[in-house]
Amino acid sequence: MVMKPDVVYRAYQSIEQNHAKVIYMSPQGTTLNQQMIEKLSKESHLIILCGHYEGMDQRVIDKIVDEEISIGDYVLTGGEIPAMVLMDSVSRYVEGVLKKESICEESFSTGLLEYPQYTRPEVFEGIGVPEVLLSGHHEKIEKWRKDKSMEVTKKKRPDLLES
């Protein structure tokens, strides 16, 4: 099934576009990454098109789409789930959704994966929270976080260290 161009185009024309960036969720698109998310969060208006099964007629893509985006090298039955991934990741950077401090040290925001997180209880199943985190010594905590981010990245995603 291919979505008809006239139907999609009429839907597009029926909404107020206000210099909207039109994104088509497609396995053929550029793979979504953190830099794209941060850039898209600065757009004033996004329109996200989702195909289903075989997608949509190429003519409407050529006429209205500014960018094709993929969430990975695999195919889903439709673009709705990728659109939700895009909306959730972009909305985190929209002012007022989260505190700025909440997004500045996350995985990928600094080129590294995030350091491990701990909460109460102080000891769980015989495993304690690292002492440095209980010390109150902010410089030592910051160094521990940087060291752990590097360690986690090296172990889980060494490809990130190559770039």
PDB file of C-alpha atoms in Angstrom:
ATOM      1  CA  MET A   1       0.000   0.000   0.000  1.00  0.00           C
ATOM      2  CA  VAL A   2       1.344   3.412  -1.004  1.00  0.00           C
ATOM      3  CA  MET A   3      -0.248   6.579   0.338  1.00  0.00           C
ATOM      4  CA  LYS A   4      -1.756   8.690  -2.430  1.00  0.00           C
ATOM      5  CA  PRO A   5      -0.068  12.058  -3.070  1.00  0.00           C
ATOM      6  CA  ASP A   6      -3.261  14.100  -3.422  1.00  0.00           C
ATOM      7  CA  VAL A   7      -4.560  12.971  -0.022  1.00  0.00           C
ATOM      8  CA  VAL A   8      -1.295  13.750   1.767  1.00  0.00           C
ATOM      9  CA  TYR A   9      -0.892  17.062  -0.061  1.00  0.00           C
ATOM     10  CA  ARG A  10      -4.427  18.206   0.821  1.00  0.00           C
ATOM     11  CA  ALA A  11      -3.768  17.364   4.481  1.00  0.00           C
ATOM     12  CA  TYR A  12      -0.524  19.349   4.308  1.00  0.00           C
ATOM     13  CA  GLN A  13      -2.303  22.331   2.734  1.00  0.00           C
ATOM     14  CA  SER A  14      -5.043  22.266   5.375  1.00  0.00           C
ATOM     15  CA  ILE A  15      -2.685  23.124   8.231  1.00  0.00           C
ATOM     16  CA  GLU A  16      -1.050  26.436   8.978  1.00  0.00           C
ATOM     17  CA  GLN A  17       2.518  25.946   7.860  1.00  0.00           C
ATOM     18  CA  ASN A  18       4.279  29.107   9.150  1.00  0.00           C
ATOM     19  CA  HIS A  19       7.658  28.214   7.668  1.00  0.00           C
ATOM     20  CA  ALA A  20       7.361  24.675   9.002  1.00  0.00           C
ATOM     21  CA  LYS A  21      10.119  22.163   8.427  1.00  0.00           C
ATOM     22  CA  VAL A  22       8.565  19.025   6.940  1.00  0.00           C
ATOM     23  CA  ILE A  23      10.128  15.736   8.001  1.00  0.00           C
ATOM     24  CA  TYR A  24       9.311  12.360   6.502  1.00  0.00           C
ATOM     25  CA  MET A  25      10.063   9.376   8.727  1.00  0.00           C
ATOM     26  CA  SER A  26      11.744   6.865   6.427  1.00  0.00           C
ATOM     27  CA  PRO A  27      14.299   4.047   6.693  1.00  0.00           C
ATOM     28  CA  GLN A  28      16.001   5.801   3.752  1.00  0.00           C
ATOM     29  CA  GLY A  29      16.577   8.982   5.761  1.00  0.00           C
ATOM     30  CA  THR A  30      19.565  10.250   7.674  1.00  0.00           C
ATOM     31  CA  THR A  31      19.883   8.388  10.973  1.00  0.00           C
ATOM     32  CA  LEU A  32      18.622  10.486  13.880  1.00  0.00           C
ATOM     33  CA  ASN A  33      21.308  11.556  16.349  1.00  0.00           C
ATOM     34  CA  GLN A  34      21.722  13.974  19.231  1.00  0.00           C
ATOM     35  CA  GLN A  35      23.002  16.851  17.095  1.00  0.00           C
ATOM     36  CA  MET A  36      19.955  16.587  14.808  1.00  0.00           C
ATOM     37  CA  ILE A  37      17.642  16.517  17.824  1.00  0.00           C
ATOM     38  CA  GLU A  38      19.156  19.664  19.287  1.00  0.00           C
ATOM     39  CA  LYS A  39      18.970  21.429  15.903  1.00  0.00           C
ATOM     40  CA  LEU A  40      15.343  20.386  15.349  1.00  0.00           C
ATOM     41  CA  SER A  41      14.398  21.609  18.828  1.00  0.00           C
ATOM     42  CA  LYS A  42      15.203  25.142  17.675  1.00  0.00           C
ATOM     43  CA  GLU A  43      12.704  24.973  14.799  1.00  0.00           C
ATOM     44  CA  SER A  44       9.532  26.963  15.380  1.00  0.00           C
ATOM     45  CA  HIS A  45       7.238  24.487  13.610  1.00  0.00           C
ATOM     46  CA  LEU A  46       7.728  20.868  12.564  1.00  0.00           C
ATOM     47  CA  ILE A  47       5.427  18.775  10.418  1.00  0.00           C
ATOM     48  CA  ILE A  48       6.122  15.049  10.608  1.00  0.00           C
ATOM     49  CA  LEU A  49       4.866  12.782   7.840  1.00  0.00           C
ATOM     50  CA  CYS A  50       4.534   9.061   8.424  1.00  0.00           C
ATOM     51  CA  GLY A  51       4.177   6.506   5.694  1.00  0.00           C
ATOM     52  CA  HIS A  52       2.708   3.069   6.258  1.00  0.00           C
ATOM     53  CA  TYR A  53       3.775  -0.255   4.716  1.00  0.00           C
ATOM     54  CA  GLU A  54       5.258   0.856   1.380  1.00  0.00           C
ATOM     55  CA  GLY A  55       5.310   4.529   2.345  1.00  0.00           C
ATOM     56  CA  MET A  56       3.996   7.370   0.245  1.00  0.00           C
ATOM     57  CA  ASP A  57       4.041   8.465  -3.353  1.00  0.00           C
ATOM     58  CA  GLN A  58       7.445   9.946  -4.209  1.00  0.00           C
ATOM     59  CA  ARG A  59       5.879  12.995  -5.862  1.00  0.00           C
ATOM     60  CA  VAL A  60       4.502  14.358  -2.592  1.00  0.00           C
ATOM     61  CA  ILE A  61       7.819  13.641  -0.863  1.00  0.00           C
ATOM     62  CA  ASP A  62       9.625  15.602  -3.580  1.00  0.00           C
ATOM     63  CA  LYS A  63       7.133  18.470  -3.375  1.00  0.00           C
ATOM     64  CA  ILE A  64       6.872  19.123   0.381  1.00  0.00           C
ATOM     65  CA  VAL A  65       9.502  17.197   2.386  1.00  0.00           C
ATOM     66  CA  ASP A  66      12.562  19.095   3.633  1.00  0.00           C
ATOM     67  CA  GLU A  67      14.300  16.162   5.302  1.00  0.00           C
ATOM     68  CA  GLU A  68      13.945  12.395   5.593  1.00  0.00           C
ATOM     69  CA  ILE A  69      14.890  10.927   8.970  1.00  0.00           C
ATOM     70  CA  SER A  70      15.378   7.319  10.071  1.00  0.00           C
ATOM     71  CA  ILE A  71      15.655   6.033  13.634  1.00  0.00           C
ATOM     72  CA  GLY A  72      17.847   3.090  12.631  1.00  0.00           C
ATOM     73  CA  ASP A  73      18.790   0.570  10.006  1.00  0.00           C
ATOM     74  CA  TYR A  74      15.626  -1.503  10.092  1.00  0.00           C
ATOM     75  CA  VAL A  75      12.104  -1.283   8.699  1.00  0.00           C
ATOM     76  CA  LEU A  76       8.872  -0.915  10.664  1.00  0.00           C
ATOM     77  CA  THR A  77       5.311  -1.185   9.381  1.00  0.00           C
ATOM     78  CA  GLY A  78       4.862   2.568   9.608  1.00  0.00           C
ATOM     79  CA  GLY A  79       6.418   5.864  10.581  1.00  0.00           C
ATOM     80  CA  GLU A  80       4.261   6.463  13.659  1.00  0.00           C
ATOM     81  CA  ILE A  81       6.671   4.971  16.209  1.00  0.00           C
ATOM     82  CA  PRO A  82       9.693   6.755  14.694  1.00  0.00           C
ATOM     83  CA  ALA A  83       7.646   9.981  14.803  1.00  0.00           C
ATOM     84  CA  MET A  84       7.013   9.420  18.527  1.00  0.00           C
ATOM     85  CA  VAL A  85      10.751   8.851  19.078  1.00  0.00           C
ATOM     86  CA  LEU A  86      11.494  12.101  17.251  1.00  0.00           C
ATOM     87  CA  MET A  87       8.830  14.068  19.153  1.00  0.00           C
ATOM     88  CA  ASP A  88       9.923  12.757  22.541  1.00  0.00           C
ATOM     89  CA  SER A  89      13.620  13.393  21.964  1.00  0.00           C
ATOM     90  CA  VAL A  90      13.095  16.874  20.477  1.00  0.00           C
ATOM     91  CA  SER A  91      10.552  17.983  23.075  1.00  0.00           C
ATOM     92  CA  ARG A  92      13.096  17.437  25.864  1.00  0.00           C
ATOM     93  CA  TYR A  93      15.024  20.419  24.463  1.00  0.00           C
ATOM     94  CA  VAL A  94      12.042  22.747  24.164  1.00  0.00           C
ATOM     95  CA  GLU A  95      12.219  25.449  26.812  1.00  0.00           C
ATOM     96  CA  GLY A  96      10.065  24.653  29.821  1.00  0.00           C
ATOM     97  CA  VAL A  97       9.786  20.900  29.254  1.00  0.00           C
ATOM     98  CA  LEU A  98      12.796  20.019  31.436  1.00  0.00           C
ATOM     99  CA  LYS A  99      15.236  21.989  33.551  1.00  0.00           C
ATOM    100  CA  LYS A 100      18.376  22.900  31.584  1.00  0.00           C
ATOM    101  CA  GLU A 101      20.541  21.098  34.145  1.00  0.00           C
ATOM    102  CA  SER A 102      18.643  17.888  33.386  1.00  0.00           C
ATOM    103  CA  ILE A 103      19.862  17.694  29.808  1.00  0.00           C
ATOM    104  CA  CYS A 104      23.426  19.022  29.927  1.00  0.00           C
ATOM    105  CA  GLU A 105      25.154  15.868  31.265  1.00  0.00           C
ATOM    106  CA  GLU A 106      23.168  13.125  29.550  1.00  0.00           C
ATOM    107  CA  SER A 107      24.489  10.456  27.233  1.00  0.00           C
ATOM    108  CA  PHE A 108      25.579  11.943  23.908  1.00  0.00           C
ATOM    109  CA  SER A 109      25.313  15.575  25.084  1.00  0.00           C
ATOM    110  CA  THR A 110      29.061  15.635  25.782  1.00  0.00           C
ATOM    111  CA  GLY A 111      30.103  12.957  23.292  1.00  0.00           C
ATOM    112  CA  LEU A 112      30.233  10.339  26.055  1.00  0.00           C
ATOM    113  CA  LEU A 113      27.689   8.075  27.689  1.00  0.00           C
ATOM    114  CA  GLU A 114      26.344   9.194  31.028  1.00  0.00           C
ATOM    115  CA  TYR A 115      27.876   8.083  34.315  1.00  0.00           C
ATOM    116  CA  PRO A 116      26.005   5.563  36.531  1.00  0.00           C
ATOM    117  CA  GLN A 117      23.123   6.863  38.658  1.00  0.00           C
ATOM    118  CA  TYR A 118      22.359   5.907  42.264  1.00  0.00           C
ATOM    119  CA  THR A 119      19.584   6.614  44.757  1.00  0.00           C
ATOM    120  CA  ARG A 120      18.345   5.305  48.110  1.00  0.00           C
ATOM    121  CA  PRO A 121      18.666   2.971  49.864  1.00  0.00           C
ATOM    122  CA  GLU A 122      22.368   3.568  50.465  1.00  0.00           C
ATOM    123  CA  VAL A 123      22.925  -0.214  50.403  1.00  0.00           C
ATOM    124  CA  PHE A 124      20.902  -2.541  48.149  1.00  0.00           C
ATOM    125  CA  GLU A 125      21.441  -6.311  48.191  1.00  0.00           C
ATOM    126  CA  GLY A 126      24.838  -5.742  49.805  1.00  0.00           C
ATOM    127  CA  ILE A 127      25.976  -3.229  47.176  1.00  0.00           C
ATOM    128  CA  GLY A 128      26.555   0.315  48.356  1.00  0.00           C
ATOM    129  CA  VAL A 129      26.489   3.669  46.647  1.00  0.00           C
ATOM    130  CA  PRO A 130      30.082   4.697  45.817  1.00  0.00           C
ATOM    131  CA  GLU A 131      31.550   6.550  48.802  1.00  0.00           C
ATOM    132  CA  VAL A 132      32.631   9.561  46.766  1.00  0.00           C
ATOM    133  CA  LEU A 133      28.990  10.301  45.952  1.00  0.00           C
ATOM    134  CA  LEU A 134      28.163  10.414  49.657  1.00  0.00           C
ATOM    135  CA  SER A 135      31.162  12.614  50.489  1.00  0.00           C
ATOM    136  CA  GLY A 136      29.648  15.978  49.579  1.00  0.00           C
ATOM    137  CA  HIS A 137      32.977  16.893  47.911  1.00  0.00           C
ATOM    138  CA  HIS A 138      31.728  18.425  44.661  1.00  0.00           C
ATOM    139  CA  GLU A 139      35.087  18.447  42.842  1.00  0.00           C
ATOM    140  CA  LYS A 140      35.704  14.772  43.617  1.00  0.00           C
ATOM    141  CA  ILE A 141      32.150  13.899  42.573  1.00  0.00           C
ATOM    142  CA  GLU A 142      32.599  15.767  39.279  1.00  0.00           C
ATOM    143  CA  LYS A 143      35.888  13.938  38.612  1.00  0.00           C
ATOM    144  CA  TRP A 144      34.249  10.583  39.438  1.00  0.00           C
ATOM    145  CA  ARG A 145      31.411  11.350  37.023  1.00  0.00           C
ATOM    146  CA  LYS A 146      33.817  12.265  34.206  1.00  0.00           C
ATOM    147  CA  ASP A 147      35.948   9.169  34.842  1.00  0.00           C
ATOM    148  CA  LYS A 148      32.879   6.904  34.931  1.00  0.00           C
ATOM    149  CA  SER A 149      31.475   8.452  31.751  1.00  0.00           C
ATOM    150  CA  MET A 150      34.746   7.656  29.994  1.00  0.00           C
ATOM    151  CA  GLU A 151      34.822   4.133  31.464  1.00  0.00           C
ATOM    152  CA  VAL A 152      31.212   3.380  30.484  1.00  0.00           C
ATOM    153  CA  THR A 153      31.710   4.774  26.981  1.00  0.00           C
ATOM    154  CA  LYS A 154      34.917   2.791  26.476  1.00  0.00           C
ATOM    155  CA  LYS A 155      33.171  -0.409  27.579  1.00  0.00           C
ATOM    156  CA  LYS A 156      29.764  -0.034  25.910  1.00  0.00           C
ATOM    157  CA  ARG A 157      30.299   2.305  22.931  1.00  0.00           C
ATOM    158  CA  PRO A 158      34.012   2.570  22.052  1.00  0.00           C
ATOM    159  CA  ASP A 159      32.954   3.825  18.599  1.00  0.00           C
ATOM    160  CA  LEU A 160      32.030   7.144  20.224  1.00  0.00           C
ATOM    161  CA  LEU A 161      35.637   7.653  21.328  1.00  0.00           C
ATOM    162  CA  GLU A 162      36.924   7.236  17.775  1.00  0.00           C
ATOM    163  CA  SER A 163      35.233  10.409  16.536  1.00  0.00           C
TER     164      SER A 163
END
